Amino acid sequence: MFRKGADDNCHQLSNFNIRGGVAFLVSKSLQPFVEVLEIPSNRITEIELNIPDTPNIYLISVYLPAVTQSYELFSKEVEILIDVYNIYSTMGTVVLMGDFNCKIEGPRYTFDYDKRSDSFRSFMQECNLRSLHLETNGNGPVCTFQSYQGEPKTAIDHIIVSIENITICSKIQVPDEHMFNTSDHKPIRCSFALSDNTNCVS
């Protein structure tokens, strides 16, 4: 595990069993090409994938505050994310991934907007971003989260890229309901083509 983003600073979630988070797990073959970048947030982490003769790829892992926490805290983390994206999108391909704790619209998913989703939509529109599994070439279920409390299923987990980078993405899939899973979140997987379009990272 290279980096993690978690509720470390939320004292009300001190019980490990209910504390959420995300992390980067990197295969040994890619480790020589990975550099950890510092982000001023315990919820947003970033690594740079610098493979020789290919453009730099910046992978940003996101764990935005849940609806049980204030909108102000959510908005603060989104502002950090926007700043980070604007910096690194000028230097290479940026991929945002993780638990955004807000619904994002796409061709396969519509909903009634709330305050969180509406504010995040502004960022998505301004930067021409798309959530991969919500596009028409996404496979499997649209909703990635089912609360253990029986609330409606929602799509709050995403892999997000700019619209001009959608063409380098393939094999976009959310596993179906029959997959064994110990989490109330479903994983999303996809492959990214490198510059020669023959080698891929997933």
Backbone as numpy.savetxt, mean C-alpha at the origin, in Angstrom:
# Nx Ny Nz CAx CAy CAz Cx Cy Cz
13.08 -9.29 7.80 12.23 -8.11 7.80 13.11 -6.87 7.80
12.93 -6.00 6.80 13.74 -4.79 6.70 13.18 -3.67 7.56
11.90 -3.38 7.41 11.30 -2.25 8.12 9.88 -2.62 8.50
9.32 -1.93 9.50 7.93 -2.13 9.86 7.27 -0.78 10.11
5.96 -0.75 9.93 5.15 0.39 10.31 4.05 -0.12 11.21
3.91 0.46 12.40 2.98 -0.11 13.37 2.41 0.96 14.28
1.52 0.51 15.18 0.89 1.39 16.16 1.78 1.56 17.39
3.08 1.61 17.23 4.00 1.62 18.36 3.76 2.77 19.33
3.29 3.89 18.83 3.10 5.06 19.68 1.68 5.20 20.22
0.83 4.19 19.97 -0.55 4.23 20.45 -0.66 3.41 21.71
-0.62 4.07 22.85 -0.59 3.36 24.12 -1.87 2.57 24.38
-2.98 3.02 23.78 -4.23 2.29 23.99 -4.22 0.94 23.29
-3.23 0.73 22.40 -3.12 -0.54 21.70 -1.88 -1.29 22.17
-1.61 -1.22 23.46 -0.39 -1.82 24.00 -0.44 -3.34 23.98
-1.63 -3.93 23.88 -1.76 -5.37 23.78 -1.29 -5.81 22.40
-0.24 -6.61 22.34 0.35 -7.01 21.06 -0.66 -7.67 20.14
-1.61 -8.40 20.72 -2.55 -9.16 19.91 -3.50 -8.28 19.10
-3.69 -7.03 19.50 -4.60 -6.18 18.75 -3.87 -5.04 18.04
-2.56 -4.99 18.14 -1.81 -3.94 17.47 -1.58 -4.31 16.02
-1.88 -3.39 15.11 -1.71 -3.66 13.69 -0.38 -3.16 13.18
-0.11 -3.47 11.91 1.10 -2.97 11.31 1.38 -3.62 9.97
2.40 -3.12 9.30 2.86 -3.67 8.02 4.38 -3.74 8.06
4.97 -4.53 7.16 6.42 -4.69 7.15 6.90 -5.07 5.75
8.19 -4.84 5.49 8.83 -5.30 4.27 9.53 -6.63 4.53
9.20 -7.64 3.76 9.94 -8.89 3.73 10.59 -8.99 2.36
11.91 -9.10 2.32 12.66 -9.05 1.06 13.42 -10.35 0.87
13.33 -10.92 -0.33 14.05 -12.16 -0.61 15.56 -11.92 -0.59
16.32 -12.97 -0.27 17.77 -12.85 -0.19 18.38 -12.39 -1.50
17.79 -12.79 -2.61 18.36 -12.43 -3.91 18.28 -10.92 -4.17
17.34 -10.24 -3.53 17.19 -8.81 -3.73 17.88 -7.96 -2.67
18.27 -8.57 -1.56 18.82 -7.80 -0.45 20.03 -6.94 -0.81
20.94 -7.40 -1.69 22.09 -6.54 -2.03 21.69 -5.25 -2.74
20.47 -5.21 -3.28 20.03 -4.05 -4.05 19.07 -3.15 -3.27
18.89 -3.43 -2.00 17.90 -2.70 -1.19 18.60 -1.73 -0.24
18.09 -0.51 -0.22 18.55 0.49 0.75 17.34 1.00 1.52
17.47 1.05 2.84 16.39 1.56 3.69 16.48 3.08 3.74
15.36 3.74 3.49 15.30 5.20 3.53 14.54 5.65 4.78
14.95 6.76 5.34 14.35 7.24 6.58 13.15 8.14 6.29
12.03 7.84 6.93 10.81 8.62 6.81 10.41 9.07 8.22
9.98 10.32 8.40 9.63 10.82 9.74 8.25 10.35 10.20
8.06 9.04 10.23 6.77 8.47 10.65 6.99 7.04 11.09
6.28 6.60 12.11 6.36 5.19 12.49 5.35 4.35 11.72
4.57 4.99 10.83 3.55 4.29 10.05 3.89 4.19 8.57
4.87 4.94 8.12 5.25 4.95 6.71 6.73 4.61 6.62
7.06 3.56 5.90 8.46 3.16 5.73 8.76 3.02 4.25
10.04 3.11 3.90 10.40 3.11 2.49 11.73 2.39 2.27
11.77 1.64 1.19 13.03 1.07 0.73 13.23 1.44 -0.74
14.49 1.55 -1.12 14.84 1.80 -2.52 15.38 0.51 -3.11
14.83 0.12 -4.24 15.30 -1.06 -4.97 16.14 -0.55 -6.14
17.46 -0.75 -6.05 18.39 -0.19 -7.02 19.13 -1.32 -7.71
18.52 -1.86 -8.75 19.10 -2.96 -9.52 19.87 -2.37 -10.69
21.11 -2.81 -10.93 21.91 -2.23 -12.01 21.18 -2.24 -13.35
21.34 -1.14 -14.08 20.78 -0.98 -15.43 19.26 -0.92 -15.45
18.64 -0.61 -14.33 17.19 -0.42 -14.30 16.89 0.87 -13.54
15.77 1.51 -13.85 15.40 2.72 -13.09 15.17 2.38 -11.62
15.42 3.33 -10.76 15.19 3.11 -9.33 13.71 2.92 -9.05
13.42 2.00 -8.13 12.05 1.77 -7.67 11.99 2.06 -6.18
11.05 2.89 -5.79 10.87 3.26 -4.38 9.58 2.62 -3.88
9.72 1.71 -2.94 8.58 1.00 -2.38 8.24 1.61 -1.03
7.03 2.11 -0.90 6.60 2.79 0.32 5.50 1.96 0.98
5.79 1.50 2.18 4.83 0.70 2.94 4.04 1.62 3.86
2.71 1.48 3.81 1.82 2.44 4.46 0.90 1.73 5.45
0.78 2.29 6.64 -0.21 1.83 7.62 -0.87 3.06 8.23
-1.92 3.55 7.57 -2.59 4.75 8.05 -3.49 4.44 9.24
-3.75 5.43 10.09 -4.56 5.19 11.30 -5.96 4.67 10.98
-6.42 3.74 11.80 -7.74 3.13 11.62 -8.84 4.13 11.99
-10.07 3.78 11.65 -11.20 4.67 11.93 -11.44 4.84 13.42
-10.87 3.97 14.24 -10.99 4.13 15.69 -10.10 5.25 16.21
-9.24 5.78 15.35 -8.38 6.90 15.72 -8.83 8.16 14.98
-8.38 9.29 15.42 -8.93 10.57 14.95 -8.61 10.84 13.49
-9.50 11.61 12.87 -9.27 12.05 11.50 -8.02 12.92 11.43
-7.78 13.70 12.46 -6.61 14.58 12.49 -5.31 13.78 12.39
-5.24 12.66 13.10 -4.06 11.79 13.02 -3.94 11.19 11.63
-5.06 10.75 11.07 -5.08 10.21 9.71 -4.57 11.26 8.73
-5.10 12.47 8.82 -4.74 13.55 7.91 -3.26 13.90 8.01
-2.71 13.88 9.22 -1.29 14.18 9.42 -0.42 13.16 8.69
-0.77 11.88 8.80 0.03 10.84 8.13 -0.11 10.94 6.61
-1.30 11.29 6.13 -1.48 11.46 4.68 -0.61 12.61 4.17
-0.50 13.68 4.92 0.36 14.80 4.53 1.81 14.36 4.42
2.27 13.54 5.36 3.63 13.01 5.28 3.78 12.15 4.03
2.79 11.30 3.77 2.84 10.43 2.60 2.90 11.25 1.31
2.11 12.30 1.22 2.12 13.16 0.03 3.50 13.78 -0.17
4.10 14.28 0.90 5.43 14.88 0.80 6.45 13.86 0.31
6.41 12.66 0.88 7.35 11.61 0.49 7.14 11.23 -0.98
5.89 11.08 -1.37 5.62 10.71 -2.77 6.13 11.79 -3.72
5.86 13.04 -3.41 6.27 14.13 -4.31 7.79 14.21 -4.45
8.52 13.86 -3.40 9.98 13.87 -3.48 10.48 12.74 -4.37
10.05 11.52 -4.08 10.65 10.36 -4.74 10.07 10.07 -6.12
8.90 10.60 -6.43 8.34 10.38 -7.77 9.14 11.13 -8.83
9.96 12.10 -8.42 10.84 12.79 -9.37 12.14 12.02 -9.60
12.37 10.95 -8.82 13.64 10.24 -8.86 13.52 8.82 -9.40
12.29 8.34 -9.59 12.10 6.97 -10.08 10.65 6.56 -9.96
10.42 5.27 -10.08 9.07 4.72 -9.97 8.72 4.52 -8.50
7.57 5.04 -8.08 7.12 4.92 -6.70 5.92 3.97 -6.64
5.98 3.05 -5.69 4.87 2.13 -5.45 4.44 2.28 -3.99
3.19 2.64 -3.78 2.62 2.72 -2.44 1.88 1.42 -2.16
2.06 0.86 -0.97 1.40 -0.41 -0.67 1.13 -0.52 0.82
0.04 -1.21 1.14 -0.23 -1.46 2.55 -1.69 -1.27 2.92
-1.90 -0.97 4.20 -3.23 -0.79 4.79 -3.49 0.71 4.90
-4.32 1.22 4.00 -4.57 2.65 3.96 -5.73 3.06 4.87
-6.45 2.09 5.37 -7.58 2.35 6.27 -8.54 3.41 5.72
-8.68 3.43 4.41 -9.72 4.23 3.77 -10.04 3.58 2.43
-11.27 3.76 2.00 -11.71 3.19 0.74 -11.24 4.05 -0.42
-10.84 3.38 -1.50 -10.36 4.06 -2.70 -11.16 3.54 -3.88
-11.64 4.46 -4.70 -12.50 4.07 -5.82 -11.69 3.58 -7.01
-12.29 2.70 -7.80 -11.70 2.22 -9.04 -12.80 1.66 -9.91
-12.47 1.25 -11.14 -13.48 0.70 -12.04 -14.26 -0.47 -11.46
-13.64 -1.22 -10.55 -14.31 -2.39 -9.96 -14.94 -2.10 -8.60
-14.87 -0.85 -8.12 -15.31 -0.59 -6.75 -15.81 0.84 -6.61
-17.07 0.99 -6.23 -17.64 2.30 -5.93 -18.31 2.25 -4.56
-18.48 3.40 -3.94 -19.02 3.46 -2.59 -19.42 4.90 -2.30
-20.08 5.11 -1.18 -20.40 6.46 -0.71 -19.19 7.01 0.04
-18.69 8.15 -0.42 -17.46 8.71 0.16 -17.69 9.21 1.59
-16.69 8.98 2.43 -16.66 9.59 3.76 -15.51 10.59 3.79
-15.28 11.21 4.93 -14.28 12.27 5.03 -12.88 11.78 4.69
-12.53 10.60 5.17 -11.20 10.05 4.90 -11.01 9.75 3.42
-11.97 9.04 2.85 -11.86 8.66 1.44 -11.85 9.88 0.54
-12.62 10.89 0.91 -12.69 12.10 0.10 -11.36 12.84 0.11
-10.71 12.92 1.27 -9.42 13.61 1.34 -8.34 12.83 0.61
-8.37 11.50 0.69 -7.36 10.71 0.00 -7.59 10.73 -1.51
-8.85 10.86 -1.93 -9.15 10.95 -3.36 -8.46 12.15 -3.99
-8.37 13.26 -3.27 -7.70 14.45 -3.79 -6.25 14.16 -4.13
-5.56 13.44 -3.26 -4.17 13.03 -3.50 -4.09 12.12 -4.72
-4.99 11.14 -4.80 -4.99 10.20 -5.92 -5.20 10.93 -7.25
-6.13 11.86 -7.28 -6.43 12.58 -8.52 -5.31 13.52 -8.91
-4.76 14.21 -7.93 -3.70 15.18 -8.22 -2.47 14.51 -8.81
-2.15 13.31 -8.34 -0.94 12.60 -8.79 -1.24 11.51 -9.82
-2.49 11.43 -10.30 -2.89 10.41 -11.29 -2.54 9.00 -10.83
-2.96 8.66 -9.62 -2.66 7.36 -9.03 -3.83 6.40 -9.19
-3.50 5.11 -9.23 -4.51 4.06 -9.35 -4.19 2.92 -8.39
-5.24 2.34 -7.82 -5.10 1.13 -7.01 -5.20 -0.07 -7.94
-4.15 -0.89 -8.00 -4.04 -1.90 -9.04 -5.17 -2.92 -9.05
-5.51 -3.47 -7.89 -6.49 -4.56 -7.93 -7.91 -4.07 -8.20
-8.11 -2.75 -8.18 -9.42 -2.19 -8.50 -9.56 -1.86 -9.98
-8.47 -1.99 -10.74 -8.53 -1.78 -12.18 -9.17 -2.99 -12.87
-9.53 -2.83 -14.13 -10.25 -3.89 -14.84 -9.41 -5.15 -15.03
-8.09 -5.03 -14.97 -7.25 -6.23 -15.12 -6.92 -6.88 -13.78
-7.51 -6.39 -12.70 -7.34 -7.04 -11.40 -8.16 -8.31 -11.31
-7.65 -9.30 -10.62 -8.33 -10.59 -10.48 -8.64 -10.87 -9.02
-9.72 -11.61 -8.80 -10.09 -11.99 -7.45 -11.01 -10.97 -6.79
-11.28 -11.16 -5.50 -12.19 -10.26 -4.78 -11.71 -8.82 -4.80
-12.65 -7.90 -4.74 -12.34 -6.48 -4.65 -12.07 -6.08 -3.20
-12.90 -6.55 -2.29 -12.76 -6.18 -0.89 -11.65 -6.99 -0.23
-10.81 -6.30 0.53 -9.64 -6.94 1.14 -9.75 -7.07 2.65
-10.77 -6.47 3.25 -10.87 -6.46 4.71 -12.26 -6.89 5.15
-12.30 -7.83 6.08 -13.54 -8.26 6.71 -13.34 -8.23 8.21
-14.00 -7.31 8.88 -13.85 -7.19 10.33 -14.34 -8.44 11.03
-13.64 -8.82 12.10 -14.07 -9.96 12.91 -15.39 -9.66 13.62
-15.77 -8.37 13.66 -17.03 -7.98 14.29 -18.21 -8.08 13.33
-17.97 -8.56 12.12 -19.05 -8.80 11.17 -19.51 -7.57 10.40
-18.72 -6.51 10.39 -19.08 -5.32 9.63 -18.90 -5.58 8.13
-19.45 -4.70 7.27 -19.36 -4.93 5.81 -17.92 -5.04 5.33
-17.70 -5.83 4.30 -16.39 -5.95 3.68 -16.04 -4.64 2.98
-14.76 -4.28 3.01 -14.31 -3.05 2.37 -12.97 -3.27 1.67
-12.63 -2.35 0.78 -11.34 -2.37 0.10 -10.49 -1.25 0.68
-9.68 -1.59 1.68 -8.83 -0.58 2.33 -7.34 -0.90 2.19
-7.03 -2.05 1.61 -5.63 -2.44 1.37 -5.36 -2.27 -0.12
-4.20 -1.70 -0.44 -3.98 -1.34 -1.84 -2.51 -1.42 -2.22
-2.27 -1.63 -3.51 -0.98 -1.35 -4.15 -1.27 -0.26 -5.16
-0.61 0.88 -5.00 -0.95 2.08 -5.78 0.25 2.54 -6.59
0.00 2.81 -7.88 1.04 3.35 -8.76 0.43 4.48 -9.59
1.29 5.26 -10.22 0.80 6.30 -11.13 0.27 5.64 -12.39
-0.64 6.32 -13.06 -1.31 5.73 -14.22 -0.31 5.37 -15.32
0.80 6.12 -15.45 1.77 5.81 -16.50 2.58 4.56 -16.18
2.54 4.09 -14.93 3.28 2.88 -14.56 2.41 1.63 -14.51
1.13 1.76 -14.82 0.25 0.59 -14.78 0.71 -0.47 -15.77
1.29 -0.06 -16.90 1.68 -1.01 -17.93 2.82 -1.93 -17.49
3.58 -1.57 -16.45 4.66 -2.45 -16.00 4.17 -3.47 -14.98
2.88 -3.40 -14.63 2.31 -4.27 -13.61 1.51 -5.39 -14.25
1.64 -6.59 -13.71 0.89 -7.73 -14.23 0.60 -8.71 -13.10
-0.20 -9.72 -13.41 -0.55 -10.78 -12.45 -1.09 -10.18 -11.15
-1.99 -9.21 -11.30 -2.57 -8.52 -10.14 -3.70 -9.38 -9.59
-3.59 -9.76 -8.34 -4.57 -10.71 -7.80 -4.76 -10.56 -6.30
-6.02 -10.70 -5.88 -6.37 -10.89 -4.48 -6.87 -12.32 -4.37
-6.25 -13.17 -3.53 -6.69 -14.57 -3.42 -8.15 -14.66 -3.00
-8.80 -15.74 -3.41 -10.24 -15.88 -3.14 -10.49 -16.28 -1.69
-11.77 -16.46 -1.38 -12.19 -16.71 0.00 -11.69 -18.04 0.56
-11.29 -18.96 -0.31 -10.93 -20.30 0.15 -9.47 -20.40 0.61
-8.69 -19.33 0.43 -7.30 -19.36 0.86 -7.24 -19.33 2.39
-6.37 -20.16 2.96 -6.17 -20.13 4.42 -5.49 -18.83 4.79
-6.06 -18.11 5.74 -5.55 -16.80 6.10 -5.84 -16.55 7.57
-4.82 -16.21 8.34 -5.00 -15.96 9.77 -5.32 -14.50 10.06
-5.35 -13.66 9.03 -5.61 -12.24 9.20 -7.01 -11.90 8.71
-7.54 -10.76 9.18 -8.81 -10.27 8.63 -8.58 -9.41 7.39
-7.33 -9.32 6.94 -6.99 -8.65 5.68 -6.54 -9.69 4.66
-6.92 -9.48 3.40 -6.45 -10.35 2.32 -5.17 -9.74 1.71
-4.23 -10.59 1.31 -3.04 -10.07 0.62 -3.37 -9.67 -0.81
-2.57 -8.79 -1.36 -2.64 -8.42 -2.77 -1.27 -8.73 -3.37
-1.25 -9.36 -4.52 0.04 -9.66 -5.14 0.05 -9.19 -6.59
1.24 -8.83 -7.06 1.40 -8.45 -8.46 2.89 -8.53 -8.81
3.18 -8.44 -10.08 4.56 -8.44 -10.57 4.83 -7.11 -11.27
6.09 -6.64 -11.14 6.51 -5.41 -11.79 7.62 -5.75 -12.78
7.43 -5.37 -14.04 8.45 -5.60 -15.05 9.57 -4.59 -14.89
10.81 -5.07 -15.02 11.95 -4.17 -15.01 12.12 -3.56 -16.39
13.16 -2.78 -16.58 13.25 -1.95 -17.78 13.29 -2.75 -19.07
13.84 -3.99 -19.04 13.92 -4.76 -20.28 12.66 -5.57 -20.54
11.67 -5.47 -19.64 10.39 -6.17 -19.78 10.53 -7.68 -19.83
11.68 -8.21 -19.40 11.83 -9.66 -19.36 11.96 -10.16 -17.94
12.55 -9.37 -17.07 12.68 -9.75 -15.67 11.63 -9.05 -14.84
11.11 -9.73 -13.84 10.07 -9.17 -13.00 10.42 -9.33 -11.54
9.92 -8.42 -10.72 9.96 -8.59 -9.28 8.52 -8.61 -8.80
8.28 -9.39 -7.74 6.92 -9.50 -7.22 6.88 -9.07 -5.77
